[in-house]
Amino acid sequence: METDLKSLFGDIDIYLFDQLLKGRITKDMRILDAGCGSGRNLVYLLRNGYSVMAVDRSEAAIEDVQRLGAACSSNWSEQQARVETVERLSFKDHSFDFIISSAVLHFADNEAHFDQMWDELWRVLAPGGKLFARLASSIGMESSMQPLGNGQYLLPDGSRRYLVNEARLQGLAERTGGLLFEPLKTVIVAGKRCMTTLCVQKPAQPQLTQL
């Protein structure tokens, strides 16, 4: 019988799928999908016994994830999905080995809000852990983005997003001591918007401050 890939993988982000293929997400990891939506990236993980937590600010989205979890995993617990914002996570420091942030950070209101979300994700990431982020950027389409103030831009597709550029992402990793474990990858979608993949690893040991 031909394998039903849709039921096996759902609508998983192709770049997250790439991380699975490379062995970067393993069953011994504690995984957080931060801004999970309706769970598009959770199907394979749930069906195959990965340790997963999911949060989203939308109650409707978490209700969808609760149904998805119950359908995909016999060990599903309602405690695995919570209504929370990324900038105010309830988890303890260093709780997760791999964090997924797919199409979330570009909904920041401004630079301070973006930094707050990033810092909170970094706080709950364990030493040696990896953060996978997909977010809108201006990379490769700088002249096509209309600035609206506070880091917000009007995109050619008519949407409004908080956008980063390459220097901002590099500076973000440097500020938090993160190391890119993949080069930045940006896809320009039909000349309408850009999506960048940022993969950052937290140092296994705290970095010493130079005196």
Backbone as CSV, one residue per row, in Angstrom:
resi,resn,N_x,N_y,N_z,CA_x,CA_y,CA_z,C_x,C_y,C_z
1,MET,0.848,-1.191,0.000,0.000,0.000,0.000,0.891,1.251,0.000
2,GLU,0.557,2.182,-0.844,1.345,3.417,-0.928,1.190,4.231,0.349
3,THR,2.301,4.717,0.873,2.277,5.503,2.101,1.578,6.840,1.865
4,ASP,0.678,7.187,2.767,-0.002,8.477,2.698,0.881,9.507,3.388
5,LEU,1.704,10.215,2.613,2.658,11.146,3.178,1.972,12.304,3.898
6,LYS,0.808,12.700,3.416,0.071,13.794,4.046,-0.311,13.428,5.474
7,SER,-0.793,12.215,5.698,-1.184,11.809,7.038,0.037,11.594,7.921
8,LEU,1.176,11.254,7.312,2.390,11.007,8.071,3.066,12.302,8.511
9,PHE,3.131,13.292,7.620,3.885,14.510,7.900,3.016,15.765,8.042
10,GLY,1.741,15.696,7.692,0.907,16.885,7.748,1.408,17.938,6.777
11,ASP,1.276,19.218,7.155,1.733,20.331,6.313,3.038,20.907,6.847
12,ILE,3.947,20.039,7.236,5.196,20.462,7.880,5.978,21.436,6.994
13,ASP,6.556,22.446,7.625,7.436,23.387,6.938,8.588,22.608,6.310
14,ILE,8.843,22.829,5.033,9.847,22.056,4.310,11.237,22.229,4.921
15,TYR,11.504,23.393,5.502,12.820,23.615,6.100,12.933,22.939,7.467
16,LEU,11.813,22.777,8.157,11.823,21.980,9.378,11.975,20.505,9.039
17,PHE,11.332,20.078,7.966,11.496,18.707,7.476,12.966,18.427,7.178
18,ASP,13.645,19.413,6.631,15.074,19.289,6.359,15.858,19.020,7.647
19,GLN,15.458,19.670,8.733,16.120,19.430,10.021,15.897,18.002,10.511
20,LEU,14.716,17.477,10.275,14.438,16.078,10.609,15.326,15.137,9.804
21,LEU,15.426,15.405,8.509,16.234,14.548,7.639,17.705,14.570,8.049
22,LYS,18.170,15.692,8.556,19.562,15.819,8.972,19.825,15.263,10.373
23,GLY,18.783,14.752,11.011,18.951,14.160,12.332,19.101,15.155,13.454
24,ARG,18.679,16.409,13.224,18.851,17.448,14.241,17.741,17.429,15.291
25,ILE,16.656,16.708,15.007,15.559,16.576,15.963,15.440,15.096,16.309
26,THR,15.682,14.758,17.563,15.697,13.355,17.978,14.710,13.117,19.124
27,LYS,14.377,11.859,19.347,13.338,11.509,20.317,13.752,11.753,21.764
28,ASP,15.039,11.915,22.014,15.465,12.194,23.377,15.386,13.682,23.707
29,MET,14.997,14.507,22.737,14.910,15.952,22.938,13.555,16.361,23.505
30,ARG,13.585,17.436,24.290,12.357,18.113,24.713,12.116,19.233,23.705
31,ILE,10.962,19.215,23.049,10.681,20.093,21.909,9.548,21.050,22.240
32,LEU,9.709,22.311,21.858,8.657,23.313,21.997,8.327,23.891,20.637
33,ASP,7.030,23.875,20.285,6.549,24.606,19.111,5.931,25.896,19.639
34,ALA,6.652,26.988,19.515,6.257,28.271,20.087,5.544,29.110,19.036
35,GLY,4.224,29.194,19.145,3.410,29.805,18.106,3.007,28.721,17.135
36,CYS,2.419,27.663,17.665,2.187,26.424,16.908,1.047,26.515,15.906
37,GLY,0.190,27.561,16.011,-0.979,27.585,15.139,-1.837,26.353,15.381
38,SER,-2.348,25.790,14.322,-3.205,24.600,14.444,-2.410,23.297,14.437
39,GLY,-1.069,23.407,14.489,-0.249,22.207,14.641,0.317,21.638,13.362
40,ARG,0.493,22.462,12.358,0.964,21.957,11.064,2.313,21.253,11.163
41,ASN,3.162,21.685,12.120,4.498,21.093,12.249,4.578,19.981,13.295
42,LEU,3.441,19.596,13.850,3.445,18.647,14.958,3.070,17.225,14.578
43,VAL,2.465,17.043,13.415,1.886,15.738,13.071,2.913,14.611,13.161
44,TYR,4.020,14.750,12.457,5.034,13.686,12.457,5.589,13.454,13.858
45,LEU,5.869,14.538,14.577,6.450,14.422,15.909,5.509,13.679,16.851
46,LEU,4.233,14.014,16.800,3.258,13.368,17.671,3.054,11.902,17.309
47,ARG,2.981,11.618,16.037,2.744,10.240,15.596,3.907,9.318,15.954
48,ASN,5.083,9.902,16.154,6.268,9.083,16.346,6.871,9.198,17.747
49,GLY,6.088,9.674,18.684,6.484,9.596,20.080,7.507,10.600,20.560
50,TYR,7.650,11.728,19.876,8.559,12.771,20.342,7.938,13.499,21.545
51,SER,8.805,14.052,22.383,8.350,14.794,23.556,8.099,16.246,23.159
52,VAL,6.831,16.624,23.051,6.464,17.913,22.458,5.561,18.716,23.383
53,MET,5.843,20.019,23.466,4.942,20.997,24.057,4.616,22.021,22.978
54,ALA,3.421,22.613,23.071,2.993,23.580,22.062,2.271,24.738,22.724
55,VAL,2.577,25.957,22.280,1.875,27.135,22.785,1.461,28.021,21.610
56,ASP,0.367,28.736,21.827,-0.095,29.734,20.855,-0.993,30.712,21.588
57,ARG,-1.042,31.946,21.120,-1.884,32.937,21.776,-3.360,32.763,21.443
58,SER,-3.648,31.960,20.424,-5.017,31.759,19.977,-5.662,30.552,20.670
59,GLU,-6.766,30.768,21.352,-7.488,29.664,21.986,-7.996,28.675,20.937
60,ALA,-8.467,29.191,19.804,-8.974,28.319,18.746,-7.872,27.417,18.203
61,ALA,-6.667,27.977,18.056,-5.551,27.184,17.558,-5.196,26.072,18.538
62,ILE,-5.174,26.375,19.829,-4.848,25.363,20.831,-5.935,24.297,20.898
63,GLU,-7.175,24.671,20.684,-8.242,23.669,20.609,-7.998,22.713,19.443
64,ASP,-7.536,23.250,18.311,-7.194,22.404,17.165,-6.048,21.454,17.511
65,VAL,-5.044,21.977,18.217,-3.895,21.148,18.591,-4.307,20.067,19.583
66,GLN,-5.214,20.377,20.479,-5.707,19.355,21.417,-6.361,18.202,20.656
67,ARG,-7.159,18.525,19.667,-7.791,17.471,18.859,-6.744,16.699,18.062
68,LEU,-5.789,17.432,17.500,-4.727,16.796,16.724,-3.898,15.862,17.603
69,GLY,-3.537,16.329,18.785,-2.744,15.509,19.680,-3.447,14.236,20.076
70,ALA,-4.730,14.340,20.392,-5.501,13.157,20.771,-5.603,12.166,19.620
71,ALA,-5.673,12.681,18.389,-5.792,11.810,17.219,-4.464,11.168,16.832
72,CYS,-3.353,11.840,17.107,-2.046,11.375,16.641,-1.267,10.572,17.677
73,SER,-1.576,10.750,18.950,-0.772,10.113,19.990,-1.655,9.532,21.087
74,SER,-1.440,8.260,21.399,-2.190,7.615,22.476,-1.748,8.120,23.846
75,ASN,-0.596,8.778,23.898,-0.072,9.300,25.164,-0.286,10.799,25.320
76,TRP,-1.114,11.365,24.470,-1.310,12.808,24.501,-1.921,13.256,25.823
77,SER,-1.400,14.376,26.352,-1.956,15.010,27.541,-2.347,16.431,27.194
78,GLU,-3.488,16.883,27.716,-3.924,18.250,27.441,-2.929,19.286,27.949
79,GLN,-2.074,18.897,28.890,-1.067,19.808,29.417,0.023,20.126,28.395
80,GLN,0.055,19.374,27.298,1.095,19.583,26.288,0.822,20.786,25.393
81,ALA,-0.385,21.320,25.422,-0.729,22.482,24.597,-1.358,23.552,25.474
82,ARG,-0.841,24.775,25.378,-1.274,25.851,26.256,-1.508,27.140,25.473
83,VAL,-2.453,27.936,25.963,-2.658,29.274,25.415,-1.669,30.202,26.113
84,GLU,-0.627,30.605,25.392,0.391,31.498,25.933,0.970,32.330,24.794
85,THR,1.452,33.515,25.136,2.174,34.311,24.157,3.659,33.968,24.228
86,VAL,4.347,34.119,23.121,5.768,33.784,23.062,6.578,34.677,23.990
87,GLU,6.153,35.921,24.163,6.936,36.844,25.002,6.729,36.609,26.502
88,ARG,5.778,35.739,26.872,5.544,35.429,28.286,5.286,33.935,28.436
89,LEU,6.344,33.162,28.332,6.227,31.714,28.459,6.274,31.318,29.935
90,SER,5.516,30.281,30.289,5.427,29.860,31.687,6.468,28.810,32.060
91,PHE,7.276,28.381,31.100,8.235,27.311,31.349,9.465,27.822,32.105
92,LYS,10.115,26.901,32.796,11.331,27.230,33.518,12.487,27.443,32.545
93,ASP,13.519,28.092,33.014,14.740,28.269,32.217,15.260,26.915,31.733
94,HIS,15.774,26.904,30.496,16.470,25.725,29.949,15.570,24.496,29.848
95,SER,14.297,24.699,29.543,13.341,23.583,29.518,13.384,22.748,28.250
96,PHE,13.922,23.289,27.133,13.788,22.609,25.849,15.115,22.492,25.107
97,ASP,15.234,21.383,24.369,16.434,21.112,23.581,16.297,21.582,22.137
98,PHE,15.062,21.691,21.657,14.819,22.165,20.287,13.540,22.991,20.305
99,ILE,13.632,24.212,19.781,12.474,25.107,19.735,12.156,25.445,18.285
100,ILE,10.885,25.340,17.944,10.369,25.685,16.621,9.647,27.027,16.722
101,SER,10.029,27.972,15.886,9.335,29.259,15.796,9.084,29.511,14.313
102,SER,7.965,29.036,13.823,7.675,29.083,12.390,6.613,30.135,12.088
103,ALA,7.023,31.196,11.375,6.116,32.274,10.966,5.452,32.929,12.173
104,VAL,6.261,33.301,13.159,5.753,33.898,14.397,6.390,35.263,14.672
105,LEU,7.711,35.333,14.623,8.424,36.524,15.078,8.107,37.771,14.254
106,HIS,7.685,37.594,12.998,7.390,38.776,12.182,6.051,39.429,12.553
107,PHE,5.364,38.872,13.558,4.155,39.528,14.067,4.466,40.439,15.262
108,ALA,5.745,40.688,15.502,6.134,41.622,16.562,5.575,43.010,16.276
109,ASP,5.226,43.725,17.341,4.685,45.080,17.193,5.782,46.088,16.876
110,ASN,6.979,45.838,17.402,8.096,46.756,17.243,9.381,46.036,17.645
111,GLU,10.483,46.746,17.631,11.773,46.127,17.929,11.827,45.561,19.346
112,ALA,11.286,46.316,20.323,11.313,45.853,21.708,10.500,44.568,21.875
113,HIS,9.363,44.502,21.206,8.514,43.308,21.274,9.219,42.113,20.632
114,PHE,9.866,42.336,19.505,10.623,41.275,18.845,11.712,40.745,19.771
115,ASP,12.478,41.650,20.394,13.547,41.240,21.298,12.995,40.487,22.504
116,GLN,11.835,40.913,22.978,11.219,40.238,24.119,10.860,38.796,23.763
117,MET,10.304,38.592,22.577,9.980,37.236,22.141,11.238,36.395,21.989
118,TRP,12.239,36.976,21.339,13.486,36.233,21.124,14.141,35.867,22.459
119,ASP,14.222,36.829,23.371,14.874,36.583,24.652,14.141,35.523,25.463
120,GLU,12.835,35.486,25.341,12.062,34.475,26.069,12.295,33.083,25.483
121,LEU,12.357,32.989,24.172,12.698,31.704,23.552,14.092,31.263,23.977
122,TRP,15.010,32.211,24.011,16.394,31.897,24.392,16.459,31.452,25.853
123,ARG,15.643,32.064,26.693,15.633,31.715,28.123,15.249,30.257,28.347
124,VAL,14.242,29.782,27.626,13.756,28.413,27.866,14.528,27.370,27.053
125,LEU,15.460,27.829,26.213,16.299,26.906,25.448,17.453,26.419,26.326
126,ALA,17.658,25.116,26.362,18.714,24.529,27.185,20.084,24.791,26.577
127,PRO,21.140,24.824,27.385,22.498,24.913,26.845,22.748,23.787,25.842
128,GLY,23.283,24.137,24.682,23.485,23.168,23.613,22.260,22.957,22.742
129,GLY,21.142,23.582,23.130,19.901,23.423,22.380,19.884,24.237,21.097
130,LYS,18.927,23.901,20.228,18.828,24.545,18.915,17.477,25.249,18.765
131,LEU,17.542,26.420,18.137,16.348,27.210,17.840,16.208,27.336,16.335
132,PHE,15.058,26.872,15.817,14.746,26.950,14.388,13.676,28.017,14.209
133,ALA,13.987,29.069,13.441,13.032,30.152,13.221,12.865,30.429,11.731
134,ARG,11.611,30.557,11.318,11.272,31.027,9.972,10.509,32.319,10.140
135,LEU,10.955,33.366,9.470,10.319,34.656,9.653,10.479,35.518,8.406
136,ALA,9.588,36.468,8.270,9.660,37.390,7.144,10.853,38.316,7.317
137,SER,11.467,38.677,6.201,12.613,39.593,6.225,12.555,40.496,5.008
138,SER,13.514,41.412,4.939,13.628,42.285,3.764,14.777,41.852,2.863
139,ILE,15.453,40.775,3.207,16.671,40.354,2.512,16.386,40.067,1.039
140,GLY,17.056,40.796,0.173,16.890,40.607,-1.262,15.784,41.435,-1.881
141,MET,14.948,42.088,-1.044,13.840,42.896,-1.567,13.743,44.236,-0.828
142,GLU,14.862,44.725,-0.365,14.855,45.917,0.477,14.099,47.088,-0.158
143,SER,14.296,47.314,-1.435,13.681,48.478,-2.083,12.183,48.316,-2.305
144,SER,11.673,47.111,-2.142,10.249,46.856,-2.379,9.409,46.930,-1.114
145,MET,10.073,47.098,0.032,9.359,47.127,1.303,9.111,48.569,1.730
146,GLN,7.874,48.904,2.016,7.512,50.270,2.385,7.527,50.427,3.904
147,PRO,8.457,51.236,4.454,8.533,51.391,5.912,7.323,52.135,6.471
148,LEU,6.819,51.623,7.597,5.663,52.230,8.249,6.004,52.746,9.642
149,GLY,7.250,52.513,10.071,7.672,52.921,11.401,7.647,51.763,12.379
150,ASN,8.447,51.858,13.430,8.529,50.847,14.483,8.929,49.469,13.958
151,GLY,9.708,49.461,12.860,10.143,48.183,12.298,9.098,47.489,11.459
152,GLN,7.929,48.138,11.297,6.845,47.567,10.498,6.990,47.999,9.042
153,TYR,6.644,47.080,8.136,6.719,47.370,6.703,5.458,46.868,6.006
154,LEU,5.110,47.576,4.936,4.057,47.102,4.042,4.723,46.313,2.927
155,LEU,4.348,45.053,2.786,4.946,44.176,1.783,4.206,44.295,0.461
156,PRO,4.850,43.920,-0.645,4.170,43.969,-1.944,2.919,43.115,-2.014
157,ASP,2.797,42.105,-1.139,1.585,41.280,-1.157,0.442,41.906,-0.364
158,GLY,0.685,43.119,0.189,-0.358,43.840,0.918,-0.370,43.591,2.411
159,SER,0.446,42.670,2.889,0.475,42.383,4.317,1.415,43.342,5.044
160,ARG,1.223,43.432,6.343,2.058,44.274,7.200,2.833,43.369,8.144
161,ARG,4.157,43.537,8.203,4.987,42.662,9.021,6.131,43.454,9.659
162,TYR,6.612,42.952,10.781,7.876,43.427,11.341,8.973,42.684,10.588
163,LEU,9.891,43.420,9.981,10.903,42.784,9.141,12.304,42.956,9.724
164,VAL,13.103,41.929,9.524,14.519,41.968,9.899,15.363,41.928,8.632
165,ASN,16.627,42.332,8.767,17.581,42.158,7.679,18.716,41.263,8.167
166,GLU,19.693,41.008,7.318,20.762,40.072,7.673,21.581,40.581,8.861
167,ALA,21.878,41.876,8.881,22.659,42.438,9.979,21.921,42.299,11.306
168,ARG,20.616,42.496,11.273,19.799,42.369,12.499,19.848,40.936,13.025
169,LEU,19.744,39.968,12.139,19.768,38.565,12.557,21.145,38.158,13.068
170,GLN,22.178,38.593,12.372,23.530,38.289,12.828,23.785,38.922,14.190
171,GLY,23.350,40.167,14.362,23.529,40.850,15.632,22.758,40.191,16.752
172,LEU,21.581,39.670,16.426,20.760,38.976,17.414,21.479,37.739,17.937
173,ALA,22.033,36.966,17.031,22.769,35.760,17.427,23.987,36.132,18.263
174,GLU,24.696,37.160,17.853,25.897,37.572,18.583,25.548,38.088,19.974
175,ARG,24.467,38.846,20.077,24.080,39.418,21.376,23.773,38.342,22.393
176,THR,23.157,37.258,21.964,22.787,36.187,22.884,23.812,35.062,22.922
177,GLY,24.913,35.231,22.187,25.964,34.216,22.208,25.661,32.998,21.378
178,GLY,24.675,33.102,20.498,24.288,31.958,19.678,25.210,31.744,18.493
179,LEU,25.253,30.517,18.018,26.060,30.141,16.862,25.151,29.591,15.770
180,LEU,25.286,30.115,14.549,24.498,29.598,13.440,24.962,28.189,13.102
181,PHE,24.042,27.218,13.146,24.413,25.869,12.743,23.961,25.564,11.310
182,GLU,23.349,26.554,10.685,23.048,26.541,9.250,23.273,27.968,8.746
183,PRO,23.713,28.149,7.511,23.760,29.513,6.973,22.353,30.065,6.825
184,LEU,22.207,31.376,6.904,20.905,31.991,6.669,20.414,31.628,5.268
185,LYS,19.150,31.271,5.163,18.547,30.949,3.863,17.307,31.808,3.685
186,THR,17.235,32.514,2.564,16.089,33.370,2.292,15.464,32.989,0.961
187,VAL,14.141,32.859,0.965,13.379,32.562,-0.243,12.517,33.767,-0.593
188,ILE,12.624,34.253,-1.822,11.760,35.322,-2.310,10.574,34.667,-3.009
189,VAL,9.385,34.963,-2.518,8.172,34.311,-2.997,7.473,35.193,-4.022
190,ALA,7.669,34.868,-5.286,6.984,35.541,-6.396,7.128,37.058,-6.357
191,GLY,8.259,37.554,-5.830,8.471,38.996,-5.771,7.534,39.713,-4.824
192,LYS,6.861,38.963,-3.938,5.858,39.547,-3.044,6.331,39.636,-1.596
193,ARG,7.164,38.699,-1.164,7.639,38.675,0.219,8.877,37.793,0.307
194,CYS,9.587,37.918,1.415,10.784,37.106,1.663,10.599,36.342,2.966
195,MET,11.034,35.079,2.975,11.021,34.292,4.201,12.434,33.770,4.449
196,THR,12.940,34.041,5.631,14.303,33.658,6.000,14.276,32.574,7.071
197,THR,15.178,31.609,6.937,15.344,30.550,7.936,16.592,30.840,8.750
198,LEU,16.406,30.908,10.062,17.490,31.170,11.003,17.607,29.981,11.944
199,CYS,18.768,29.353,11.980,19.012,28.191,12.835,20.178,28.513,13.763
200,VAL,19.902,28.626,15.048,20.891,29.072,16.027,21.005,28.067,17.160
201,GLN,22.241,27.793,17.559,22.486,26.891,18.682,23.005,27.670,19.874
202,LYS,22.475,27.337,21.054,22.937,27.954,22.292,24.216,27.266,22.750
203,PRO,25.219,28.014,23.184,26.455,27.379,23.651,26.175,26.364,24.751
204,ALA,26.921,25.281,24.759,26.733,24.238,25.772,27.137,24.726,27.151
205,GLN,28.082,25.657,27.202,28.537,26.225,28.464,28.372,27.738,28.422
206,PRO,28.026,28.354,29.552,27.901,29.823,29.577,29.211,30.477,29.154
207,GLN,29.082,31.540,28.375,30.264,32.264,27.945,30.747,33.204,29.034
208,LEU,32.049,33.247,29.259,32.625,34.113,30.269,32.734,35.539,29.739
209,THR,32.383,36.473,30.579,32.486,37.884,30.194,33.943,38.341,30.296
210,GLN,34.412,38.991,29.234,35.774,39.505,29.237,35.877,40.748,30.106
211,LEU,36.857,40.774,30.986,37.054,41.924,31.868,38.016,42.925,31.217
